[in-house]
Each structure stands twice: as C-alpha cells, then as structure tokens.
C-alpha cells in the first residue's frame, strides 16, 4: 500500500531564512512524487514533481526537492522564505504508470514571520 | 492555457437535499479524480475515472455517485445531504497518472450544507 508521511504539521520560519518541509513515502512500487501548495481558500497548485530523470527536482517559486530512495524521502526546500510562501503544503504519492488515486500527506502549514 | 473547470464554485444546500457538482477536465486528459477536503483536513480521495470507466474508489459514501461522460466531463451527485458533507470538493484531471505526468486541480466547489 502506498502512503506518505509529512513529519511536521506546522513549520514557522523568518522571512529570508531557509525552508525545509519533510516528507517520507512508503510504496510497494516505484513512486511518483509531487508537492502541492494550497493558499487559503484557494485550489491546489503543483510546485514540482519527481520523475526518474533527476533526483533533484526544481519547481516554481524557488522551491526544490530531492528524491532519496535510500531514505524514502522527498523533502521540500527553499533557500530563502518569502511572506507569500505562507500556505499549506501537501506531499503526494502515486504509483507508476497506472491510473490510480493520489495519496496525500496530512499537510504542513508554513508560517513566515518578519 | 485551459485548466480544470469546476462548477459551481459555491453551493449552499439544506439537509436531505441533493447536489450535483461538475468538472470539466483539461482537453485530452483521460483521467478525472474527485477529492473531498473538510475544514482543516487534507484532501481525501473519493473516486476516479479513466476513459469513462470507474478506475478507483476511495472513501465515497453510498449517498454519492459519479460518472464520466463521453466528452470526459464528470459529475458528482450527492443525495440526502448531511451537515458533515460541508467541504471543499476538488476535481483533478490528468493523463493516466504515472511518471512524468501530473494531476491538475480545479479551484474546487465549496459546498455548505445547512
């Protein structure tokens, strides 16, 4: 069975400091992994996705994530937080090559302070 | 670029009424997913369709039904509404999910049951 665990329900950083949102996955098959962001009362926007081409994935708004198979992790990072990054972030996993459901993590709420 | 369109954006219904939510996927996408996101919760998978056939089923109540039509749009029908059905309902579309694909989410329909 596939599952994804977001290790922190809430992360608070100061503007201009690095962001680290942690995600571990469990899957019986090779995973497809995604990070989505949801701003208050908004829909879900894709930040980045993992494909087999590269383990370090760069996304929008300066975010990136590294796929580490040995650690079954897909942590999201950003070198310098901006106030506009404050939102809910979801790590999502699914199977490879099948039309199957996406499994969401429980989300991490990122707070950015001045 | 065309995105996933959901209608209506907001819906208020009374208990025991019925509601129909519509989803228009991105052109040429063959897979549609429905998710329910309660207040402060992560999105929960309800059901998905691939090429107009149900492909997977999640925690969808028996009071709910859904289908995908020949033009690939999908409708989620909800009957005997309960207060607990109040949530944000997302639709997403993709090509059959796997490596190098991604699911695009609509803005959601906010259903309020009073």
Short mmCIF file of C-alpha atoms in Angstrom, two decimals:
data_model
loop_
_atom_site.label_atom_id
_atom_site.label_comp_id
_atom_site.label_asym_id
_atom_site.label_seq_id
_atom_site.Cartn_x
_atom_site.Cartn_y
_atom_site.Cartn_z
CA UNK A 1 0.00 0.00 0.00
CA UNK A 2 1.15 3.48 -0.73
CA UNK A 3 1.38 6.13 1.95
CA UNK A 4 3.12 9.39 2.59
CA UNK A 5 4.08 10.96 5.90
CA UNK A 6 4.67 14.64 6.42
CA UNK A 7 6.72 14.82 9.55
CA UNK A 8 5.72 18.34 10.62
CA UNK A 9 2.19 19.64 10.79
CA UNK A 10 3.40 23.20 11.28
CA UNK A 11 6.64 24.95 10.40
CA UNK A 12 7.47 28.54 11.24
CA UNK A 13 10.40 30.42 9.69
CA UNK A 14 11.52 34.00 9.46
CA UNK A 15 11.46 35.75 6.13
CA UNK A 16 14.75 35.30 4.33
CA UNK A 17 15.68 32.07 6.13
CA UNK A 18 15.69 28.56 4.60
CA UNK A 19 12.61 26.38 4.44
CA UNK A 20 12.58 22.62 4.98
CA UNK A 21 9.34 20.64 4.75
CA UNK A 22 9.82 16.93 5.31
CA UNK A 23 8.11 14.07 3.53
CA UNK A 24 8.68 10.32 3.68
CA UNK A 25 6.90 7.85 1.43
CA UNK A 26 6.13 4.19 1.50
CA UNK A 27 5.25 2.38 -1.66
CA UNK A 28 5.34 -1.12 -2.97
CA UNK A 29 6.23 0.19 -6.40
CA UNK A 30 8.36 2.94 -7.83
CA UNK A 31 6.67 6.13 -6.71
CA UNK A 32 5.68 9.25 -8.48
CA UNK A 33 6.00 12.11 -6.01
CA UNK A 34 4.60 15.62 -6.04
CA UNK A 35 4.47 18.68 -3.85
CA UNK A 36 1.34 20.82 -4.00
CA UNK A 37 0.71 24.16 -2.32
CA UNK A 38 -2.65 25.47 -1.19
CA UNK A 39 -3.09 29.08 -0.23
CA UNK A 40 -6.08 29.95 1.98
CA UNK A 41 -9.38 29.41 0.21
CA UNK A 42 -7.56 28.52 -2.99
CA UNK A 43 -7.12 25.40 -5.09
CA UNK A 44 -4.12 23.12 -5.18
CA UNK A 45 -1.15 24.22 -7.24
CA UNK A 46 1.65 21.91 -8.31
CA UNK A 47 5.05 23.04 -7.08
CA UNK A 48 7.15 20.25 -8.51
CA UNK A 49 7.12 16.58 -9.41
CA UNK A 50 9.60 13.75 -9.31
CA UNK A 51 10.45 11.76 -12.42
CA UNK A 52 13.22 9.24 -12.81
CA UNK A 53 15.29 11.66 -14.86
CA UNK A 54 16.82 13.54 -11.95
CA UNK A 55 16.75 13.12 -8.20
CA UNK A 56 16.99 16.86 -7.56
CA UNK A 57 13.83 18.47 -8.82
CA UNK A 58 13.40 22.20 -9.27
CA UNK A 59 9.96 23.70 -9.08
CA UNK A 60 8.26 27.04 -9.19
CA UNK A 61 8.88 29.97 -6.87
CA UNK A 62 12.40 28.81 -5.97
CA UNK A 63 11.36 25.52 -4.38
CA UNK A 64 13.19 22.28 -4.95
CA UNK A 65 13.06 18.73 -3.62
CA UNK A 66 15.46 15.84 -3.57
CA UNK A 67 14.36 12.24 -4.05
CA UNK A 68 16.39 9.94 -1.82
CA UNK A 69 15.47 6.34 -2.40
CA UNK A 70 17.70 5.03 0.40
CA UNK A 71 15.87 7.24 2.88
CA UNK A 72 12.45 7.04 1.14
CA UNK A 73 12.31 10.81 1.44
CA UNK A 74 11.26 13.70 -0.76
CA UNK A 75 11.87 16.80 1.33
CA UNK A 76 10.92 20.25 0.01
CA UNK A 77 13.37 23.11 0.43
CA UNK A 78 13.76 26.76 -0.42
CA UNK A 79 16.87 28.82 0.33
CA UNK A 80 15.06 31.97 1.40
CA UNK A 81 11.45 32.19 2.56
CA UNK A 82 9.13 34.94 1.41
CA UNK A 83 5.98 36.11 3.11
CA UNK A 84 3.97 34.91 0.11
CA UNK A 85 5.15 31.34 0.78
CA UNK A 86 2.86 31.09 3.79
CA UNK A 87 0.43 28.32 2.87
CA UNK A 88 -0.39 24.65 3.33
CA UNK A 89 1.93 22.22 1.56
CA UNK A 90 0.99 18.67 0.61
CA UNK A 91 3.30 15.84 -0.34
CA UNK A 92 1.57 13.41 -2.70
CA UNK A 93 2.48 9.92 -3.88
CA UNK A 94 1.07 7.63 -6.51
CA UNK A 95 2.01 4.51 -8.44
CA UNK A 96 3.90 4.49 -11.65
CA UNK A 97 2.12 4.01 -14.93
CA UNK A 98 -1.36 3.31 -13.64
CA UNK A 99 -4.45 5.41 -13.44
CA UNK A 100 -4.66 5.32 -9.69
CA UNK A 101 -5.53 7.62 -6.87
CA UNK A 102 -3.19 10.19 -5.44
CA UNK A 103 -2.40 9.74 -1.77
CA UNK A 104 -1.97 12.99 0.13
CA UNK A 105 0.07 13.59 3.21
CA UNK A 106 -1.66 15.35 6.07
CA UNK A 107 -0.12 18.66 5.08
CA UNK A 108 2.37 21.08 6.60
CA UNK A 109 1.32 24.60 7.35
CA UNK A 110 4.17 27.00 6.68
CA UNK A 111 4.16 30.25 8.61
CA UNK A 112 6.55 33.02 7.59
CA UNK A 113 7.27 35.79 10.06
CA UNK A 114 9.01 39.12 9.67
CA UNK B 1 -3.76 27.51 -21.07
CA UNK B 2 -7.02 25.78 -20.28
CA UNK B 3 -7.35 24.50 -16.75
CA UNK B 4 -9.74 22.23 -14.91
CA UNK B 5 -13.09 23.94 -14.57
CA UNK B 6 -15.43 23.20 -11.72
CA UNK B 7 -18.94 24.45 -11.29
CA UNK B 8 -20.47 25.84 -9.31
CA UNK B 9 -17.76 27.48 -7.22
CA UNK B 10 -20.04 27.78 -4.23
CA UNK B 11 -23.17 25.88 -3.33
CA UNK B 12 -25.47 26.08 -0.34
CA UNK B 13 -27.92 23.27 0.26
CA UNK B 14 -30.20 22.17 3.07
CA UNK B 15 -30.01 18.83 4.81
CA UNK B 16 -31.52 15.96 2.87
CA UNK B 17 -31.31 17.88 -0.41
CA UNK B 18 -29.30 16.77 -3.42
CA UNK B 19 -26.37 18.45 -5.12
CA UNK B 20 -24.58 17.97 -8.42
CA UNK B 21 -21.02 19.11 -8.89
CA UNK B 22 -19.49 19.33 -12.33
CA UNK B 23 -15.94 19.03 -13.52
CA UNK B 24 -14.53 19.80 -16.94
CA UNK B 25 -11.02 18.38 -17.34
CA UNK B 26 -8.21 19.79 -19.36
CA UNK B 27 -8.70 18.88 -23.03
CA UNK B 28 -7.29 15.45 -23.93
CA UNK B 29 -6.95 14.40 -20.30
CA UNK B 30 -8.46 10.96 -19.84
CA UNK B 31 -8.45 10.64 -16.05
CA UNK B 32 -10.59 12.52 -13.56
CA UNK B 33 -10.35 12.40 -9.77
CA UNK B 34 -12.70 13.68 -7.09
CA UNK B 35 -11.47 14.72 -3.66
CA UNK B 36 -13.20 15.99 -0.55
CA UNK B 37 -11.40 18.38 1.79
CA UNK B 38 -13.11 19.06 5.10
CA UNK B 39 -12.21 22.14 7.18
CA UNK B 40 -8.57 21.90 8.25
CA UNK B 41 -8.22 18.47 6.68
CA UNK B 42 -6.11 17.06 3.88
CA UNK B 43 -7.91 16.10 0.68
CA UNK B 44 -9.50 12.67 0.80
CA UNK B 45 -9.85 10.67 -2.38
CA UNK B 46 -13.42 9.84 -3.33
CA UNK B 47 -13.40 8.27 -6.78
CA UNK B 48 -11.63 8.36 -10.14
CA UNK B 49 -12.46 7.64 -13.75
CA UNK B 50 -10.24 6.60 -16.62
CA UNK B 51 -11.64 6.67 -20.12
CA UNK B 52 -15.19 6.97 -18.77
CA UNK B 53 -14.89 3.91 -16.56
CA UNK B 54 -14.51 3.98 -12.80
CA UNK B 55 -10.86 3.26 -12.12
CA UNK B 56 -10.62 3.52 -8.37
CA UNK B 57 -12.82 4.15 -5.39
CA UNK B 58 -11.95 5.71 -2.08
CA UNK B 59 -13.99 6.84 0.87
CA UNK B 60 -17.05 7.82 -1.11
CA UNK B 61 -20.35 7.44 0.78
CA UNK B 62 -23.08 5.32 -0.77
CA UNK B 63 -25.18 8.50 -0.97
CA UNK B 64 -22.74 9.83 -3.54
CA UNK B 65 -22.36 8.70 -7.11
CA UNK B 66 -20.29 9.93 -10.00
CA UNK B 67 -19.76 9.34 -13.66
CA UNK B 68 -17.63 10.47 -16.55
CA UNK B 69 -19.37 11.32 -19.78
CA UNK B 70 -18.41 10.84 -23.41
CA UNK B 71 -16.92 14.35 -23.53
CA UNK B 72 -14.82 13.41 -20.45
CA UNK B 73 -16.51 15.82 -18.12
CA UNK B 74 -17.54 14.34 -14.81
CA UNK B 75 -20.36 14.90 -12.36
CA UNK B 76 -20.51 14.09 -8.68
CA UNK B 77 -24.06 13.55 -7.45
CA UNK B 78 -24.70 13.84 -3.76
CA UNK B 79 -28.03 12.90 -2.21
CA UNK B 80 -29.53 13.06 1.28
CA UNK B 81 -27.00 15.71 2.19
CA UNK B 82 -25.76 15.85 5.74
CA UNK B 83 -24.10 18.67 7.66
CA UNK B 84 -20.84 16.70 7.57
CA UNK B 85 -20.81 16.86 3.80
CA UNK B 86 -19.88 20.53 4.02
CA UNK B 87 -16.44 20.66 2.45
CA UNK B 88 -14.37 21.80 -0.47
CA UNK B 89 -14.70 19.34 -3.34
CA UNK B 90 -11.82 19.21 -5.77
CA UNK B 91 -11.70 17.71 -9.18
CA UNK B 92 -8.40 16.91 -10.85
CA UNK B 93 -7.54 15.66 -14.29
CA UNK B 94 -4.52 14.08 -15.86
CA UNK B 95 -3.35 11.72 -18.49
CA UNK B 96 -3.16 8.26 -16.88
CA UNK B 97 -1.08 9.07 -13.84
CA UNK B 98 2.42 7.81 -13.71
CA UNK B 99 5.90 9.03 -14.26
CA UNK B 100 6.20 12.36 -15.99
CA UNK B 101 2.55 13.19 -15.63
CA UNK B 102 0.81 15.36 -13.15
CA UNK B 103 -2.68 15.96 -11.92
CA UNK B 104 -4.12 19.41 -12.41
CA UNK B 105 -6.63 20.53 -9.85
CA UNK B 106 -9.60 22.78 -10.27
CA UNK B 107 -10.38 25.62 -7.89
CA UNK B 108 -12.88 23.47 -6.10
CA UNK B 109 -16.56 23.71 -5.23
CA UNK B 110 -17.31 24.81 -1.71
CA UNK B 111 -20.43 23.02 -0.53
CA UNK B 112 -22.17 24.25 2.56
CA UNK B 113 -24.99 22.16 3.99
CA UNK B 114 -27.26 24.00 6.40
#
